[in-house]
PDB file of C-alpha atoms in Angstrom:
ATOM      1  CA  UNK A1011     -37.301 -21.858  20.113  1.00  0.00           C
ATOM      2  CA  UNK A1012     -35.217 -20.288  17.368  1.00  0.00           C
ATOM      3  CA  UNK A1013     -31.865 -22.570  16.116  1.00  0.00           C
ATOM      4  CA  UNK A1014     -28.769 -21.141  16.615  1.00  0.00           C
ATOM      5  CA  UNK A1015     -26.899 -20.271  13.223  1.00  0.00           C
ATOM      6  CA  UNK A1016     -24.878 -23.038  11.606  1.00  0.00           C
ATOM      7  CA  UNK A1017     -21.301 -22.120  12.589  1.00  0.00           C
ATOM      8  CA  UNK A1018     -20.495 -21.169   9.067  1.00  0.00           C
ATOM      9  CA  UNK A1019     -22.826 -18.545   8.481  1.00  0.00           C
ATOM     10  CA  UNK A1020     -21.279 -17.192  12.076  1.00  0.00           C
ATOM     11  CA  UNK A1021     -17.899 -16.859  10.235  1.00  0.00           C
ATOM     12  CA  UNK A1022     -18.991 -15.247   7.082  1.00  0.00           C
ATOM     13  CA  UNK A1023     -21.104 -13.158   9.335  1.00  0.00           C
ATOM     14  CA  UNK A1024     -17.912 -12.191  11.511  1.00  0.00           C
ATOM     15  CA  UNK A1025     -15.777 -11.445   8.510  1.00  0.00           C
ATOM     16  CA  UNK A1026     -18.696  -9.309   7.069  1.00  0.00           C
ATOM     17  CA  UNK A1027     -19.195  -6.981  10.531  1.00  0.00           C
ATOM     18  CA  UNK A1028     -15.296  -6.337  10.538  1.00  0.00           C
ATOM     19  CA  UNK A1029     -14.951  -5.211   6.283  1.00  0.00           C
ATOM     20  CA  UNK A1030     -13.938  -1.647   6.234  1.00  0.00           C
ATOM     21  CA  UNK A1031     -14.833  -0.635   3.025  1.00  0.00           C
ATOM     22  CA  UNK A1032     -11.659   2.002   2.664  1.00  0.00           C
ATOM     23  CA  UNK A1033      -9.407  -0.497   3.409  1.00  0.00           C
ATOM     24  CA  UNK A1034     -10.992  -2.928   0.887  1.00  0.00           C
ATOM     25  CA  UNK A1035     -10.500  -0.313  -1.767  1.00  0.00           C
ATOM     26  CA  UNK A1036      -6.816  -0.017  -1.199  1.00  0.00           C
ATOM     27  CA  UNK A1037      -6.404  -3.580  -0.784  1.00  0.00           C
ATOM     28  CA  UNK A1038      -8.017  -4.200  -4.072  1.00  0.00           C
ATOM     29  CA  UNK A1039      -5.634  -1.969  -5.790  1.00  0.00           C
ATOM     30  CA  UNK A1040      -2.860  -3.328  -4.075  1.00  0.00           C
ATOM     31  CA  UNK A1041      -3.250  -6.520  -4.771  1.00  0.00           C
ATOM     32  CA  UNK A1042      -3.866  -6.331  -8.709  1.00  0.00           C
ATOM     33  CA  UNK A1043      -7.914  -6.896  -8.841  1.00  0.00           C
ATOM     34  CA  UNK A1044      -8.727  -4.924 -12.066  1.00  0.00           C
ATOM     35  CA  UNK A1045      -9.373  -6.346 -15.546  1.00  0.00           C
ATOM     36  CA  UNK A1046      -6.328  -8.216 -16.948  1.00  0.00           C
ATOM     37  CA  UNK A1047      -3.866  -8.033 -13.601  1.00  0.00           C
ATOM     38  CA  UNK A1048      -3.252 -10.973 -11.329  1.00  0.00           C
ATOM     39  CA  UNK A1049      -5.727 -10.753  -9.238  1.00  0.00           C
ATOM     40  CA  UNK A1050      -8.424  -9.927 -11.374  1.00  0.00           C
ATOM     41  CA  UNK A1051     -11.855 -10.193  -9.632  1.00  0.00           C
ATOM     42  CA  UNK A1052     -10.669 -10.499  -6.596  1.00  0.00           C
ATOM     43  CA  UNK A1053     -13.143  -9.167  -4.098  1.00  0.00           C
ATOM     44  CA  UNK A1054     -12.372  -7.549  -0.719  1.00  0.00           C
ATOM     45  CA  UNK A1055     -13.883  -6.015   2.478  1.00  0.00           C
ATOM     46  CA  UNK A1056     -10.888  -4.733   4.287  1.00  0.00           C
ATOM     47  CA  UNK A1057     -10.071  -7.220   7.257  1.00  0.00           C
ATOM     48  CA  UNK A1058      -6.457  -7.099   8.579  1.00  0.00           C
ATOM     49  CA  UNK A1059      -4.506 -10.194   8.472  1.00  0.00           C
ATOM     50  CA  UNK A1060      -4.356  -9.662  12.383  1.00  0.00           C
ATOM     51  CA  UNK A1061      -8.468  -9.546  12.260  1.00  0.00           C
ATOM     52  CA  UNK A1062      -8.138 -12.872  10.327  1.00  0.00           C
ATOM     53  CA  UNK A1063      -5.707 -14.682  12.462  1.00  0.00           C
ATOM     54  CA  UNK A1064      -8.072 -14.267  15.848  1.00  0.00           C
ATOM     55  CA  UNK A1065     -11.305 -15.249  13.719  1.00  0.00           C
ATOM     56  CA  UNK A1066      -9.193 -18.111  12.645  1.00  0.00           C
ATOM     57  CA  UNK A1067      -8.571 -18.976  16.338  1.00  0.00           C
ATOM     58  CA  UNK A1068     -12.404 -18.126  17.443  1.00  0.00           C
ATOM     59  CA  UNK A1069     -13.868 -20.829  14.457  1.00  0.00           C
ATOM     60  CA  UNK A1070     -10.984 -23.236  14.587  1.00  0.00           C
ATOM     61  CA  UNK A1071     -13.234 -25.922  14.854  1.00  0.00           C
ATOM     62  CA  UNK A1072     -15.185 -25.720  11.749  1.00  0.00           C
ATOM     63  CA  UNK A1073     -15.583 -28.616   9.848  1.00  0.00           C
ATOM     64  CA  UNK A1074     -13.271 -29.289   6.790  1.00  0.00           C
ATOM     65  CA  UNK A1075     -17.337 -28.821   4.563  1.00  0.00           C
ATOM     66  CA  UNK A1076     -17.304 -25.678   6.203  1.00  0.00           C
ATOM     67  CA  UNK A1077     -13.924 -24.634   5.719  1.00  0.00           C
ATOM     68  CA  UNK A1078     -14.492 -25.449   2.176  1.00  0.00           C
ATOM     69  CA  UNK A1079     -17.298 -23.112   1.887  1.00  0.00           C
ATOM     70  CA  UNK A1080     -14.866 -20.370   3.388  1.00  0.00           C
ATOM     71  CA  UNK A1081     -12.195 -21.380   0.634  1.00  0.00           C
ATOM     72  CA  UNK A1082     -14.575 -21.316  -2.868  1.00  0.00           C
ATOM     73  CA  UNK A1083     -15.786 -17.640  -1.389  1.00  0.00           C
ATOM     74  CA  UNK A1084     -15.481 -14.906  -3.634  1.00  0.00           C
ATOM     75  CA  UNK A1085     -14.119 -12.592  -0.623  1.00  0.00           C
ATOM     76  CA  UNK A1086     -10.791 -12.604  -0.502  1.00  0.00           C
ATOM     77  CA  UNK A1087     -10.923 -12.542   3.377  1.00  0.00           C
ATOM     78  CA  UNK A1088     -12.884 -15.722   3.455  1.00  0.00           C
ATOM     79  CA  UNK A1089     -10.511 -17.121   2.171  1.00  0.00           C
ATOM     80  CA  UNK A1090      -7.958 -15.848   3.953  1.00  0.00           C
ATOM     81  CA  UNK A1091      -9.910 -17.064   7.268  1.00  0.00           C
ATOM     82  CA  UNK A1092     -10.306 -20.792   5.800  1.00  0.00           C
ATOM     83  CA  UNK A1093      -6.397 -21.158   5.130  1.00  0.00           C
ATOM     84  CA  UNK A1094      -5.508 -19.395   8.614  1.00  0.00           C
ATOM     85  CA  UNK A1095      -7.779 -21.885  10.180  1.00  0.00           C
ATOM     86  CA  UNK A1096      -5.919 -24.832   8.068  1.00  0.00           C
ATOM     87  CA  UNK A1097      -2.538 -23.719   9.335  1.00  0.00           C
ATOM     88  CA  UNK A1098      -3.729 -23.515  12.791  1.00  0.00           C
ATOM     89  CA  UNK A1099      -5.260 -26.994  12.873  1.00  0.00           C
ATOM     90  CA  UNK A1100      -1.816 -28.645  11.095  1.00  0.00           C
ATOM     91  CA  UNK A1101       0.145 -26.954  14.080  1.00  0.00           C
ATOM     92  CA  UNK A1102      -1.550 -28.364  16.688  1.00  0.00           C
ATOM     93  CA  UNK A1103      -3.277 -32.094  15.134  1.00  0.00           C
ATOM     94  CA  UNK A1104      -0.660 -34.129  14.195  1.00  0.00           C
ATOM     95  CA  UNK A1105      -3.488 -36.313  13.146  1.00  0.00           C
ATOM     96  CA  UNK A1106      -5.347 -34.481  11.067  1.00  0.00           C
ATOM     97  CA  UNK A1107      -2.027 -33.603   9.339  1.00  0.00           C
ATOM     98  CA  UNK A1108      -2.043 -35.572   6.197  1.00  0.00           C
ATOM     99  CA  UNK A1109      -5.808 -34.829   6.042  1.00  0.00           C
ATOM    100  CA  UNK A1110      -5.005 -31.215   5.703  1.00  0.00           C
ATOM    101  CA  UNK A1111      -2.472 -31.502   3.621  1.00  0.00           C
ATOM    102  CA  UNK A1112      -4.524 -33.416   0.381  1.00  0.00           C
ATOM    103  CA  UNK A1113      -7.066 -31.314   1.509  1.00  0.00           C
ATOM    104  CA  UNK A1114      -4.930 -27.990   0.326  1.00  0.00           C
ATOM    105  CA  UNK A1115      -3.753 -30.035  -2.605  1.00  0.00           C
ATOM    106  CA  UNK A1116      -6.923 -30.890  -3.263  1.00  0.00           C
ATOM    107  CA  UNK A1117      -8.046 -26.751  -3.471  1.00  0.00           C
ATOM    108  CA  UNK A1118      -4.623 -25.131  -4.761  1.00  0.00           C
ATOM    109  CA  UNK A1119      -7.060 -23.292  -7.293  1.00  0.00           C
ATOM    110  CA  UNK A1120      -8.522 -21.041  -4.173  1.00  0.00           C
ATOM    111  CA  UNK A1121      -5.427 -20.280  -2.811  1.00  0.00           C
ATOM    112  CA  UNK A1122      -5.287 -17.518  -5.617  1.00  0.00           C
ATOM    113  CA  UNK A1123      -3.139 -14.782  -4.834  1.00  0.00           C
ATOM    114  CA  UNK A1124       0.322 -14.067  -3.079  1.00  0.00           C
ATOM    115  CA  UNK A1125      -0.124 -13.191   0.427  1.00  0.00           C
ATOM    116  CA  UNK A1126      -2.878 -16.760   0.291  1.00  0.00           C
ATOM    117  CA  UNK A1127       0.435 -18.381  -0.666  1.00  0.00           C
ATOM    118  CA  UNK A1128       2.789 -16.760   1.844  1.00  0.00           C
ATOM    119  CA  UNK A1129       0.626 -17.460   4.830  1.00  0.00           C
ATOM    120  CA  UNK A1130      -0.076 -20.926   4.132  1.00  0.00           C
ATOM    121  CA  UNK A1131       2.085 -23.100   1.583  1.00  0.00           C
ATOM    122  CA  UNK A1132       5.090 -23.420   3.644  1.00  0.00           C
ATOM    123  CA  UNK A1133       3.461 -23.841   7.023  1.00  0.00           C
ATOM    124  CA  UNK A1134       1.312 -26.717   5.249  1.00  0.00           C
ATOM    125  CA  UNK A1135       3.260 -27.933   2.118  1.00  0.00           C
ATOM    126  CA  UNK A1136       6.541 -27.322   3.196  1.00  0.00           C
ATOM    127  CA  UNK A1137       6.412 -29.025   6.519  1.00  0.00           C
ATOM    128  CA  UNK A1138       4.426 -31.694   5.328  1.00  0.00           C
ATOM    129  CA  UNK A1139       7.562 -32.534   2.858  1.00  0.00           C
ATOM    130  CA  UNK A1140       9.878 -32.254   4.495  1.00  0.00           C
ATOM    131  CA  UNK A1141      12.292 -34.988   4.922  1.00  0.00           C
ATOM    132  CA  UNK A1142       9.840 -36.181   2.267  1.00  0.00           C
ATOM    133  CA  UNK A1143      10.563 -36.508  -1.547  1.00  0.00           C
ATOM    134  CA  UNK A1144       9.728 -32.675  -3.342  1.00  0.00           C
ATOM    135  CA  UNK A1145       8.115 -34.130  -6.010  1.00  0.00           C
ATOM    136  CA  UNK A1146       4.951 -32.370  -5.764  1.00  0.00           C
ATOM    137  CA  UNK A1147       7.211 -29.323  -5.461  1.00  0.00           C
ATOM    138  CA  UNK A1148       8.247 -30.068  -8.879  1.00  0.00           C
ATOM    139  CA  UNK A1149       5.048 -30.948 -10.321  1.00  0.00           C
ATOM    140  CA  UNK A1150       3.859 -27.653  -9.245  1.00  0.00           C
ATOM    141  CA  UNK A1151       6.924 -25.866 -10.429  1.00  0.00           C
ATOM    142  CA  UNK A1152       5.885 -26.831 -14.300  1.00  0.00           C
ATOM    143  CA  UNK A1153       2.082 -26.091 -13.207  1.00  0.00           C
ATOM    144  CA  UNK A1154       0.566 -23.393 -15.607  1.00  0.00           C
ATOM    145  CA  UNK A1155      -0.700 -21.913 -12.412  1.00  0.00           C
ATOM    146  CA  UNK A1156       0.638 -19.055 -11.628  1.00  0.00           C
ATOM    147  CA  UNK A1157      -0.054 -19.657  -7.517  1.00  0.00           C
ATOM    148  CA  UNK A1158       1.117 -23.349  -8.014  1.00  0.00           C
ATOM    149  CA  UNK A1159       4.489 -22.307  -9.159  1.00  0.00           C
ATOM    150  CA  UNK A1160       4.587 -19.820  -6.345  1.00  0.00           C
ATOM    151  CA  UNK A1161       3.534 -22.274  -4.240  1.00  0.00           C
ATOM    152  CA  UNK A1162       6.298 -24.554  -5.217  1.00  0.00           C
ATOM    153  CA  UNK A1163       9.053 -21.768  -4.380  1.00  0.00           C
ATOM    154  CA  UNK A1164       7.609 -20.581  -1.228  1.00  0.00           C
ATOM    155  CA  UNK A1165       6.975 -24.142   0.184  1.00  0.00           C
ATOM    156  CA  UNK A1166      10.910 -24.357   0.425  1.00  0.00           C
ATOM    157  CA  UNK A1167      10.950 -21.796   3.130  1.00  0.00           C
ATOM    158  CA  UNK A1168      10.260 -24.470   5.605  1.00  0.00           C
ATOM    159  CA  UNK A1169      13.393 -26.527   4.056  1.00  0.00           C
ATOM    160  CA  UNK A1170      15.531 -23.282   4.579  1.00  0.00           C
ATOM    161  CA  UNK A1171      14.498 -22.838   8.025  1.00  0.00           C
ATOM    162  CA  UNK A1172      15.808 -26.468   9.222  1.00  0.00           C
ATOM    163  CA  UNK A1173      19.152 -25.479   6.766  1.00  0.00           C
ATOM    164  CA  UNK A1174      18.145 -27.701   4.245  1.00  0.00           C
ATOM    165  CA  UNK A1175      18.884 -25.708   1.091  1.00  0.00           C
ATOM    166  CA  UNK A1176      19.286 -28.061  -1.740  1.00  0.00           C
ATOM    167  CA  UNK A1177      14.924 -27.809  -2.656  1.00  0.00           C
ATOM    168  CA  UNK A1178      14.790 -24.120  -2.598  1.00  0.00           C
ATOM    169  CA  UNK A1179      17.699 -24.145  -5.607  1.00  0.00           C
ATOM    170  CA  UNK A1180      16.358 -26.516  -7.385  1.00  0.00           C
ATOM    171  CA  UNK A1181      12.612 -25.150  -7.515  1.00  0.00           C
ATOM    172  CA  UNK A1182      14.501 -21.690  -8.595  1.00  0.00           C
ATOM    173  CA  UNK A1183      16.358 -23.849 -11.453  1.00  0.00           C
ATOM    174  CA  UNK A1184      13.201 -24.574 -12.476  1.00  0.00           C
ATOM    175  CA  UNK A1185      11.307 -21.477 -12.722  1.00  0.00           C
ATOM    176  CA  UNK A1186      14.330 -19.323 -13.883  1.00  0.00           C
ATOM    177  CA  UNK A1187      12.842 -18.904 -17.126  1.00  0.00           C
ATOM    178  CA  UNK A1188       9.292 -18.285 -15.450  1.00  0.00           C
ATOM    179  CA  UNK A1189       8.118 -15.246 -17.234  1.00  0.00           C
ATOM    180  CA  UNK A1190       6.076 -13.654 -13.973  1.00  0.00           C
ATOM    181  CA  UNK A1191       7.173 -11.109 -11.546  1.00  0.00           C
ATOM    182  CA  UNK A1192       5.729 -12.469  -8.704  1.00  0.00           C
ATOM    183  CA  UNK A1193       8.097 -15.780  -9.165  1.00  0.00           C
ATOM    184  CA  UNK A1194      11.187 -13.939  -9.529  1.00  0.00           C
ATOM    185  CA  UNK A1195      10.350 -11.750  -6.358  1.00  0.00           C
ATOM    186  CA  UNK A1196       9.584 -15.002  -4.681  1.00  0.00           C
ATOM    187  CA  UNK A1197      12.537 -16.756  -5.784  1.00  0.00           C
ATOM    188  CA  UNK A1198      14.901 -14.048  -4.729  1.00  0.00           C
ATOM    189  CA  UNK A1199      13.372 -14.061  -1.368  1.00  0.00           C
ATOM    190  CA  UNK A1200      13.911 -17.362  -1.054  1.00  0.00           C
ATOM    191  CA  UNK A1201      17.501 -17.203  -2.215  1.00  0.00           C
ATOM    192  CA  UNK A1202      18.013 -14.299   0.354  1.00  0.00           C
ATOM    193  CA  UNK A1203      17.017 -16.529   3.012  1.00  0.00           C
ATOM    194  CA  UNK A1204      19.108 -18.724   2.350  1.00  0.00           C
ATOM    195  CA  UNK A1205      21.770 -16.312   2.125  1.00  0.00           C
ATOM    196  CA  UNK A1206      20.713 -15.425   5.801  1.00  0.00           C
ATOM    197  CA  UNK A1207      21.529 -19.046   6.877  1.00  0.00           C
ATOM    198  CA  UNK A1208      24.669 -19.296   4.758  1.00  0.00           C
ATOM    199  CA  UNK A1209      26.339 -17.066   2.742  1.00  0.00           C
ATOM    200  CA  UNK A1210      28.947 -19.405   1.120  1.00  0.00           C
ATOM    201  CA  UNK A1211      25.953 -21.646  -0.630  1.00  0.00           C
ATOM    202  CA  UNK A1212      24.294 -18.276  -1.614  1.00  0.00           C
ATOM    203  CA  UNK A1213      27.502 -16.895  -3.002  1.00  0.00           C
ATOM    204  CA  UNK A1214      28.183 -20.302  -4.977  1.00  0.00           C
ATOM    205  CA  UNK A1215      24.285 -20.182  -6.208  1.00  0.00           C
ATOM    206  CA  UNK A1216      25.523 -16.526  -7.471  1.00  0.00           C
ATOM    207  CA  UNK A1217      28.587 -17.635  -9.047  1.00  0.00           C
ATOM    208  CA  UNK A1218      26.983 -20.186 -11.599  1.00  0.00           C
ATOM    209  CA  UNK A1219      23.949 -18.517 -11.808  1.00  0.00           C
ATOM    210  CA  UNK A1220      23.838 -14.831 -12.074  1.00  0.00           C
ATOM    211  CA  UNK A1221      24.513 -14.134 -15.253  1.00  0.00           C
ATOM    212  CA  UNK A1222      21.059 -15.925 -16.186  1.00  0.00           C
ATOM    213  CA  UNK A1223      18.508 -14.493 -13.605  1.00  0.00           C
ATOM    214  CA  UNK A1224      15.507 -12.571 -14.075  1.00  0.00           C
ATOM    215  CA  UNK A1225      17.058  -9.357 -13.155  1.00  0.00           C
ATOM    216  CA  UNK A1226      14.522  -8.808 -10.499  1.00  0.00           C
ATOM    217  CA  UNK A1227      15.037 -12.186  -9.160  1.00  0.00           C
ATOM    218  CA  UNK A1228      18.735 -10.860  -9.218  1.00  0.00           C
ATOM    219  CA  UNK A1229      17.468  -7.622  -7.542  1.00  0.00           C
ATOM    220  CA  UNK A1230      15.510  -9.400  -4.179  1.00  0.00           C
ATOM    221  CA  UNK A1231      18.813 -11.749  -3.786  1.00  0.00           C
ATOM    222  CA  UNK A1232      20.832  -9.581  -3.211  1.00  0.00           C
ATOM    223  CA  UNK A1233      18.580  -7.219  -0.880  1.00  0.00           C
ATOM    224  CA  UNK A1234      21.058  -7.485   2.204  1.00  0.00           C
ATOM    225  CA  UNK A1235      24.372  -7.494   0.497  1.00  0.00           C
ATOM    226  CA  UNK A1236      26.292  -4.683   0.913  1.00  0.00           C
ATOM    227  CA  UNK A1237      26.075  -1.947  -1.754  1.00  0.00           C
ATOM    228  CA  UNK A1238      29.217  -2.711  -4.123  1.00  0.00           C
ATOM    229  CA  UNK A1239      28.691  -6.349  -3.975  1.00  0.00           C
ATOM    230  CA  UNK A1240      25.210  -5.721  -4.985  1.00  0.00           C
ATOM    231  CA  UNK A1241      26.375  -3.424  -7.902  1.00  0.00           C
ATOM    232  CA  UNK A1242      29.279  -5.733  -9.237  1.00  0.00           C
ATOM    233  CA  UNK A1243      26.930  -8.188  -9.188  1.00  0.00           C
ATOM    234  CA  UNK A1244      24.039  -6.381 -11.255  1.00  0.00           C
ATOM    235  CA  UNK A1245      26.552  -5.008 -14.086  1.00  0.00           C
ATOM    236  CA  UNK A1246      27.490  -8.446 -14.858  1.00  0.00           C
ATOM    237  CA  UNK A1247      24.120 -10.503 -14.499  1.00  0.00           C
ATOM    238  CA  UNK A1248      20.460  -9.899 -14.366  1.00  0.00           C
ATOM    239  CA  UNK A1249      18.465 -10.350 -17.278  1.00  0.00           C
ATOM    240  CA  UNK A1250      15.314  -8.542 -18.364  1.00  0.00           C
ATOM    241  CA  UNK A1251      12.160 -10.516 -18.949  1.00  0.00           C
TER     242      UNK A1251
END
């Protein structure tokens, strides 16, 4: 009688049978892939995040060896499926929690380009922080890893969402002299979200900071404000890195 697959050849399998390889070509442009650019070498085979999230729920149980394997894959999806699973299995086993946790700190090097960061570091990082001391947070935000400081700034969100704002500032203290795009955008999304919760800290952030912000840090901040506070703001502040 012929063995059944080992469950982790079933999910690269699954991610393989759902690549569509037009979608893979815009997502490799998209996300930076060619020689010299962020993402450089990057590989992918066109899954939507939506695709990922129910393969996530269909292997949920693969072992953390397994989930490994997903995470040191080349494909960007595979990835993408490993760290969906992770976030699924933090939710909903409180045991397996801290596990998880040194687990991702354990493979920051994999989770290797924005939208790996968005999905994951605050659902895993963040919440496992909070209430916590930041000081990985910190350690990550003088990392020379470009996804380690975003990491750092993004893990915050969870502080923001239980109106905890005092992290989020002082990651973006830290990386205001970061020379990357893709931490100023992240910053200023941050700081906007806190400006959701409450305008008076953003407003006070603005005040002693402005005038020393990445300009497009500046830029994302002030997304929602209305259109002459967003201009008085920009002719005085905003600096070009």
């Amino acid at each position: 009688m012929q063995s059944k697959p080992p469950i982790y050849r079933k999910a690269h399998e699954a991610v393989l049978r759902q690549g569509d390889p037009k979608r893979a070509a815009t997502s490799q442009r998209f996300f930076k892939t060619g020689p010299g650019e962020y993402g450089a070498g990057d590989v992918f085979i066109g899954l939507t995040a939506p695709q990922t999230r129910e393969l996530a729920k269909e292997f949920f149980l693969l072992s953390l060896a397994d989930i490994e394997k997903l995470l040191h894959s080349k494909i960007h999806e595979e990835r993408q499926l490993a760290l969906f699973i992770l976030v699924r299995r933090y939710e909903k086993n409180v045991l397996e929690r801290e596990k998880i946790y040194r687990f991702y700190l354990d493979h920051t090097r994999y989770v290797n380009n924005w939208d790996l960061v968005d999905l994951s570091a605050y659902k895993i990082v963040g919440r496992h922080l909070f209430r916590r001391s930041i000081g990985p947070l910190e350690k990550f935000a003088r990392s020379s890893s470009l996804w380690e400081r975003r990491i750092a700034i993004v893990s915050t969100f969870q502080f923001i969402r239980r109106l905890d704002f005092e992290p989020t500032l002082k990651i973006v203290r830290m990386l205001m002299r970061d020379r990357h795009d893709l931490i100023h955008k992240a910053c200023g999304w941050m700081l906007r979200e806190v400006g959701k919760r409450d305008m008076r800290v953003l407003h006070n952030y603005l005040k002693h900071h402005h005038r020393i912000m990445p300009r497009v840090m500046l830029y994302y901040t002030l997304e929602r404000f209305p259109r002459h506070e967003r201009k008085r703001y920009l002719s005085s502040g905003g600096l070009d890195f």
